[in-house]
Coordinates of C-alpha atoms in Angstrom, one line a residue:
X28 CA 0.0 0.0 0.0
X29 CA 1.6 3.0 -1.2
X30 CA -0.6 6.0 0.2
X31 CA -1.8 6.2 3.9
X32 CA -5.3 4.2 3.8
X33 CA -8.4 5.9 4.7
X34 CA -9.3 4.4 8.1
X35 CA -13.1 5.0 9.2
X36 CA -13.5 5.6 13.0
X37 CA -17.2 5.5 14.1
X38 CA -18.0 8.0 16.8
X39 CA -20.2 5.6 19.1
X40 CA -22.1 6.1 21.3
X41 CA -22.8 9.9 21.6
X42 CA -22.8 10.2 25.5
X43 CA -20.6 7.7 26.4
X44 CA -16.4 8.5 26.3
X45 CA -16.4 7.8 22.3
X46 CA -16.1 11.5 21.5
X47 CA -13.2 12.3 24.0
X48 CA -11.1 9.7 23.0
X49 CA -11.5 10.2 19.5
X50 CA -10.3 13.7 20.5
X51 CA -7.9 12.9 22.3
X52 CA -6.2 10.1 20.1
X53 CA -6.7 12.4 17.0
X54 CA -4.0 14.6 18.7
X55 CA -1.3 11.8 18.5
X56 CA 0.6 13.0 15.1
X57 CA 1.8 9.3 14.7
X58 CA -1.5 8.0 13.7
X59 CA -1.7 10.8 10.7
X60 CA 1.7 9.3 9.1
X61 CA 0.5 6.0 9.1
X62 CA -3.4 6.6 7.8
X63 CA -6.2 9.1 6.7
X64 CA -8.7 9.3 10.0
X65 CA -12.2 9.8 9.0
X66 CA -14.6 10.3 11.7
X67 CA -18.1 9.2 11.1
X68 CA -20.3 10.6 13.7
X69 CA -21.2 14.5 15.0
X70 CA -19.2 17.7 14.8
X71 CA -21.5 19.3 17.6
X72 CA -20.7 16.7 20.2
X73 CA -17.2 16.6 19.3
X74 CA -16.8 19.5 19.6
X75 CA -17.8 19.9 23.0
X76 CA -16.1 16.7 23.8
X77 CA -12.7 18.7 22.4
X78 CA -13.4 21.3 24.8
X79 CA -13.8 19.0 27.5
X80 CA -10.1 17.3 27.0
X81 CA -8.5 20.4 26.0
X82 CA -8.1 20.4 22.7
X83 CA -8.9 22.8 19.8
X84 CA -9.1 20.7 16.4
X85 CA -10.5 22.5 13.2
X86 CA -13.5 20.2 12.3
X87 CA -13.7 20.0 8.2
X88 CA -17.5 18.3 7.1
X89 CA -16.5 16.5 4.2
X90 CA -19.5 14.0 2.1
X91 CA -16.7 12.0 1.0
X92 CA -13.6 10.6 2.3
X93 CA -11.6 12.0 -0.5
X94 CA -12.3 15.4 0.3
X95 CA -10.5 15.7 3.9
X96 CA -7.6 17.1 4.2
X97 CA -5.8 14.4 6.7
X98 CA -3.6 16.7 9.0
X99 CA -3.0 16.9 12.2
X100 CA -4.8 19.4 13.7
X101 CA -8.2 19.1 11.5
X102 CA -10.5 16.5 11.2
X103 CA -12.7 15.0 8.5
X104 CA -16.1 14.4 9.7
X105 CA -19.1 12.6 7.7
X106 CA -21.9 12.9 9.5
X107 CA -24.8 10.7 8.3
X108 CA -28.0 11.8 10.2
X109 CA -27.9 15.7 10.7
X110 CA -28.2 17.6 13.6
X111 CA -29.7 16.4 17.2
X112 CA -33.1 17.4 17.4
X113 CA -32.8 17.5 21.7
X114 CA -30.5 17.8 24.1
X115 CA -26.9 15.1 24.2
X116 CA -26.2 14.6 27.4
X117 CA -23.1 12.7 28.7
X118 CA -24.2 9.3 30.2
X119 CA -27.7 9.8 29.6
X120 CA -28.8 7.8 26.4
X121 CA -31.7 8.7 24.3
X122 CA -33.8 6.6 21.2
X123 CA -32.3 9.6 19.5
X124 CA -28.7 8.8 19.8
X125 CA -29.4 5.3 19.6
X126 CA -30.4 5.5 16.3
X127 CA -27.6 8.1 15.6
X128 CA -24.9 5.3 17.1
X129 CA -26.4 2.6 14.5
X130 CA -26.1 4.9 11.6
X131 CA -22.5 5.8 12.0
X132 CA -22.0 2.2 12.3
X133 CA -23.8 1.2 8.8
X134 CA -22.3 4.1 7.3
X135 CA -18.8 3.0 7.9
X136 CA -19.5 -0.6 7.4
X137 CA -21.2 0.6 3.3
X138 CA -18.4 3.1 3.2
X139 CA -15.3 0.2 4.2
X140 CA -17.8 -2.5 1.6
X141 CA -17.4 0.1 -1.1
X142 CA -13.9 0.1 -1.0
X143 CA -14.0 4.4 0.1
X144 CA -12.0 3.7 3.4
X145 CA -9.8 0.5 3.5
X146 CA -11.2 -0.4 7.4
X147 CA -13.1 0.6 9.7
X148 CA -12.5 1.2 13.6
X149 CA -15.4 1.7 16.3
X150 CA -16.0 3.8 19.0
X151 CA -17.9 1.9 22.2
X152 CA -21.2 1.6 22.0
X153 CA -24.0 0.6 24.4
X154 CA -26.1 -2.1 24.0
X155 CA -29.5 -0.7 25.8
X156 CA -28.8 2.3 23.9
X157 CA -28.3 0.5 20.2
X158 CA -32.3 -1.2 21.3
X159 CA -33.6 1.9 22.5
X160 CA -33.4 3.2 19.6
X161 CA -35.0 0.7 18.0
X162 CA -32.1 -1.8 17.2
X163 CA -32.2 -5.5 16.6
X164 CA -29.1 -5.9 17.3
X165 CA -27.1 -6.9 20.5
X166 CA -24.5 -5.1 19.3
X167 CA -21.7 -4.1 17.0
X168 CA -20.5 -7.3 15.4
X169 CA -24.0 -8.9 14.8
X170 CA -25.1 -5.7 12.8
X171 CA -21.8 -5.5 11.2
X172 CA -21.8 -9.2 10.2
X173 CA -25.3 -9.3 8.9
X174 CA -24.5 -5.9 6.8
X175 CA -22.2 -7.7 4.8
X176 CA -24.2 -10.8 4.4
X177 CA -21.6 -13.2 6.6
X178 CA -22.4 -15.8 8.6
X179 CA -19.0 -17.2 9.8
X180 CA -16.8 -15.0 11.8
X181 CA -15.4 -14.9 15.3
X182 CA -13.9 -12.3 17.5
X183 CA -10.3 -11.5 18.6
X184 CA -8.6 -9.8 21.5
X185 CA -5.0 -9.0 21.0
X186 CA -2.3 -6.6 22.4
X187 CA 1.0 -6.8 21.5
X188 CA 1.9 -9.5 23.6
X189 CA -1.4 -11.5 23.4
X190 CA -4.0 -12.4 20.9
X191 CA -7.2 -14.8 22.1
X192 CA -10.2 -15.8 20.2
X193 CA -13.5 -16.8 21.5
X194 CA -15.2 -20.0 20.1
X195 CA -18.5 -18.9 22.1
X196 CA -18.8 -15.1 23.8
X197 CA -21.5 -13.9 25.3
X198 CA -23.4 -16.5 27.7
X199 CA -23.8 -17.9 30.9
X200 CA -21.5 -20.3 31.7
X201 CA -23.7 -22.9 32.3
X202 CA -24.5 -23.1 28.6
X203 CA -21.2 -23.5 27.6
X204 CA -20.9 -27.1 27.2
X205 CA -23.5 -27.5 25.4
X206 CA -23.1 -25.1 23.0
X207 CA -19.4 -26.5 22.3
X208 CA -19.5 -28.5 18.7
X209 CA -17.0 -29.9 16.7
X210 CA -17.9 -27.5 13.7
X211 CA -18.1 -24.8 15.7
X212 CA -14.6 -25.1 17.2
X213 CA -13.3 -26.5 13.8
X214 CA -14.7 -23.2 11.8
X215 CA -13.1 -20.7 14.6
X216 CA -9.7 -22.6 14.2
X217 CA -9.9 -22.0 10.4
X218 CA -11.0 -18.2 10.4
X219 CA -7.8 -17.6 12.8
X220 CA -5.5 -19.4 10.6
X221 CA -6.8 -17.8 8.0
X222 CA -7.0 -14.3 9.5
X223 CA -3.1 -14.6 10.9
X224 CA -2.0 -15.0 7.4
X225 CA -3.9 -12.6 5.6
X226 CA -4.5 -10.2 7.9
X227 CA -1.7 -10.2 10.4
X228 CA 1.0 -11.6 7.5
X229 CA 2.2 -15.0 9.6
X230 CA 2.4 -17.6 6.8
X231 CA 2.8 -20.1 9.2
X232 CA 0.3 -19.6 12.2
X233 CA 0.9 -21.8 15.6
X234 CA -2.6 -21.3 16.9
X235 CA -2.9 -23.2 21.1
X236 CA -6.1 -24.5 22.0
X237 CA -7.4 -24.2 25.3
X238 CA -8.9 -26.9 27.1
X239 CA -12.6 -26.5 28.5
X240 CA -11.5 -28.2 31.9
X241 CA -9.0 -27.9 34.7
X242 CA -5.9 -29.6 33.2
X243 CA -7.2 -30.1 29.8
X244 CA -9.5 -32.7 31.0
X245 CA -6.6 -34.9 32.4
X246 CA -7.7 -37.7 30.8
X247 CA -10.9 -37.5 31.0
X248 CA -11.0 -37.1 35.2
X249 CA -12.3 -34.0 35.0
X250 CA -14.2 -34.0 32.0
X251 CA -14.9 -35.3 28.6
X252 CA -15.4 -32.8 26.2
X253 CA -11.5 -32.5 25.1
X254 CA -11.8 -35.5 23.4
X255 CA -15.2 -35.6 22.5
X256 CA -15.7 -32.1 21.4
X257 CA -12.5 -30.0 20.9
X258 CA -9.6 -32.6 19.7
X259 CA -11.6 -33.7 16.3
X260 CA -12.2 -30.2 15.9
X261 CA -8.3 -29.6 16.1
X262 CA -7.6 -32.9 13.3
X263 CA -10.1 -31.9 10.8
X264 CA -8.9 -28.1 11.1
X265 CA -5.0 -28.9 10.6
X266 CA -6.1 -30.6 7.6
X267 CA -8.0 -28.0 6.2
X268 CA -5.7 -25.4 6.9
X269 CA -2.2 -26.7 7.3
X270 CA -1.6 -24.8 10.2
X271 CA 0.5 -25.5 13.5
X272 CA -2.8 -26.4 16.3
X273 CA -1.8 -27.9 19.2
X274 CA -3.8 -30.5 21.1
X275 CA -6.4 -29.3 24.1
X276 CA -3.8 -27.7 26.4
X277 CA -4.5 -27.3 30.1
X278 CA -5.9 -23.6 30.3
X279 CA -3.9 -22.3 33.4
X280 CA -0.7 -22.7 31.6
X281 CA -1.5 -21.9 28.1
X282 CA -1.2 -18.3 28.0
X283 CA 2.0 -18.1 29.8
X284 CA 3.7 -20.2 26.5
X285 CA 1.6 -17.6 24.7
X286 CA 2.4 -14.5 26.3
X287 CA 6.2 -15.5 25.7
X288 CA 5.3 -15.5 22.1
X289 CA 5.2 -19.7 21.3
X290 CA 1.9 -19.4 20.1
X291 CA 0.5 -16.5 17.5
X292 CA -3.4 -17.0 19.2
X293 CA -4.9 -18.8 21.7
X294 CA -8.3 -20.4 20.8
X295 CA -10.8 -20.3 24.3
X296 CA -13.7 -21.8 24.9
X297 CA -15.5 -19.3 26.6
X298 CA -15.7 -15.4 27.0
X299 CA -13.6 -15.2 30.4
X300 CA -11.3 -17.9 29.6
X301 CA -9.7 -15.7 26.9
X302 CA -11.0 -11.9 28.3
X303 CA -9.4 -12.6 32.0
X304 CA -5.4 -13.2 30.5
X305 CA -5.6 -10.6 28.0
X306 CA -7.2 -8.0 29.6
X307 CA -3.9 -9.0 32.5
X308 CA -1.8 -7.8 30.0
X309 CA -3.8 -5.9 28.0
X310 CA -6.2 -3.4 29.8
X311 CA -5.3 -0.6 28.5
X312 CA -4.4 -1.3 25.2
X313 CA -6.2 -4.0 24.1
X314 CA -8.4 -4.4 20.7
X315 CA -11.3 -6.1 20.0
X316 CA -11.5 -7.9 16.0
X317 CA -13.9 -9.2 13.7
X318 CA -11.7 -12.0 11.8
X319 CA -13.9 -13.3 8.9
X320 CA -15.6 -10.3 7.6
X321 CA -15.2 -9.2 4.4
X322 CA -13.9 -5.7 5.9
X323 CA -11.5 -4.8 8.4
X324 CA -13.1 -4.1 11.7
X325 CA -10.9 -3.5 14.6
X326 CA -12.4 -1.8 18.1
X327 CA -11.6 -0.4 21.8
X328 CA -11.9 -2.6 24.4
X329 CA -13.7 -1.2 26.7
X330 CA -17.2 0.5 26.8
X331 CA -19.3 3.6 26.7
X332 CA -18.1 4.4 30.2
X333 CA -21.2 6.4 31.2
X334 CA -20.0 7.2 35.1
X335 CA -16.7 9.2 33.7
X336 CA -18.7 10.6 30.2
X337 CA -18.1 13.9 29.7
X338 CA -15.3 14.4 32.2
X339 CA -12.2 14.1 30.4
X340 CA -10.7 11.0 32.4
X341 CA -10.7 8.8 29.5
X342 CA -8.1 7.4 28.3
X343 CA -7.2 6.7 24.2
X344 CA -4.4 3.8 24.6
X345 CA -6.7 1.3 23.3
X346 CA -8.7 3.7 20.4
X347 CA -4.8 4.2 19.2
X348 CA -4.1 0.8 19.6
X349 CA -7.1 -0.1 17.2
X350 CA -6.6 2.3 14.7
X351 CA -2.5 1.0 14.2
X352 CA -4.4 -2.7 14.0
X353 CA -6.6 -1.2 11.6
X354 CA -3.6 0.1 9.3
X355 CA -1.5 -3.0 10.0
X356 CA -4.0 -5.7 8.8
X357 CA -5.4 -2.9 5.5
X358 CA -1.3 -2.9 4.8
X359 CA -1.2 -6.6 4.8
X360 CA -4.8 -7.5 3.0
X361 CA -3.1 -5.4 0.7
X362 CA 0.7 -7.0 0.2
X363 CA -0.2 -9.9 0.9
X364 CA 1.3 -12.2 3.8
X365 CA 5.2 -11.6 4.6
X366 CA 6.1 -13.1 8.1
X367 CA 7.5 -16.4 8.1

């Protein structure tokens, strides 16, 4: 990729910490030699949210990504819905800015299909927000992945010394078990071999596999489902994808091999198995990832933050984070793979 990539970031929610920490991560020079920043959300709020963190950006309204000017010190704004026709308060969400928050969304996601911006990066959003304002949705990457028509996808958390993917997300864990397949686990292990190689450039992934159980299992003591569920997964996805997969490890001492950079991902289980390690290393700076999509979609990892909204005590370590993800897998979708 020869010119800096236009890189979409959604405003989010419009009373949550979205604004401020676009703001504030929009002053980091760095981020304007690597990419073109579009913002896709409100120049109002932002505004306001610049005056809140100290800064004093020119906003430029552009109707097209082409048309912003992509120093530091101005930002490019496409804002799809118009003015608020009541009040934006910080922490207090409205049907109003629900509805705003989904259409920044869709307007990235048919800007990034369209080839206009080469990926898109999101802003938190809130998920009581996204159905008061009349939302399907449960949140980002459902709307996303229906948008673009795809079925199969999963979601990563990685920081630089730690990248996890979730076979199942958002459930009790009582359900767990039984929503544990051998396709399902088998399709995850083949969207993050396939996703290290084309959109991280490793040609040759070594993707670990945690273990549902205490100690993998061990032998089947403390459960069956390694070897019912998870190790045909791992045979049928090795021979599909050729990658390195290691056997169902034992999950307390999986990420510590990781973390000391044996494995490129860890394939969990379950939400916390994967969210509780990485956010360990990674709470600050972590980003959330949509591997399978048909676009790039990288995000914060964190939320709306309602209790500190409006106050300027946000931090923009893992906004940053996503938008050098962002750049780093457009730069590779568009080379092509390069890391042994």
């Amino acid at each position: 990729m020869t010119t800096r990539p236009f890189i979409g970031i959604t405003m989010g929610d419009p009373v949550g910490i979205g604004p401020e920490i676009i703001i504030r991560a929009l002053a980091d020079e760095s981020l304007y030699a690597l990419c073109r920043p579009l913002v896709i959300g409100d120049i109002d709020v932002l505004k306001r949210a610049a005056g809140i963190v100290g800064q004093n950006p020119l906003f430029h309204p552009v109707p097209d990504p082409a048309a912003g000017k992509y120093v530091r010190g101005t930002i490019a704004v496409i804002n799809p819905c118009g003015p608020f026709s009541g009040p934006v308060e910080w922490g207090r969400p409205t049907p109003e800015t629900g509805r705003f928050m989904e259409a920044y969304i869709t307007t990235a996601v048919d800007l990034a299909v369209s080839g206009k911006i080469a990926a898109m990066v999101t802003a938190p959003i809130n998920k009581e927000a996204l159905k008061m304002g009349g939302s399907p949705y449960t949140g980002h990457t459902e709307l996303i992945a229906e948008r673009v028509g795809c079925k199969r996808y999963a979601m990563m958390l990685a920081g630089d010394r730690l990248r996890v993917v979730l076979v199942t997300i958002h459930m009790a864990l009582t359900r767990v078990p039984a929503a544990l397949t051998p396709e399902k686990i088998q399709t995850v292990l083949e969207i993050t071999a396939e996703s290290l190689r084309s959109r991280f450039g490793i040609v040759s992934p070594s993707i670990a596999v945690a273990g549902l159980n205490p100690h993998a299992g061990e032998g089947g003591l403390f459960g069956d489902e390694e070897a019912r569920l998870i190790a045909p997964a791992v045979d049928k996805a090795r021979q599909t994808t050729g990658a390195t997969i290691t056997d169902p490890l034992p999950p307390d001492t999986v990420f510590v091999a990781a973390a000391a950079g044996r494995y490129d991902a860890v394939v969990c289980m379950y939400h916390d198995q994967g969210l509780i390690p990485l956010k360990l290393l990674h709470f600050e700076d972590g980003v959330n990832t949509t591997l399978g999509l048909p676009i790039i979609r990288t995000s914060v990892d964190h939320g709306t933050a309602y209790d500190i909204a409006g106050t300027g005590k946000a931090g923009c370590a893992s906004l940053i984070a996503a938008v050098r993800m962002a750049v780093h897998q457009a730069t590779r979708s568009a080379a092509g793979t390069e890391r042994p």
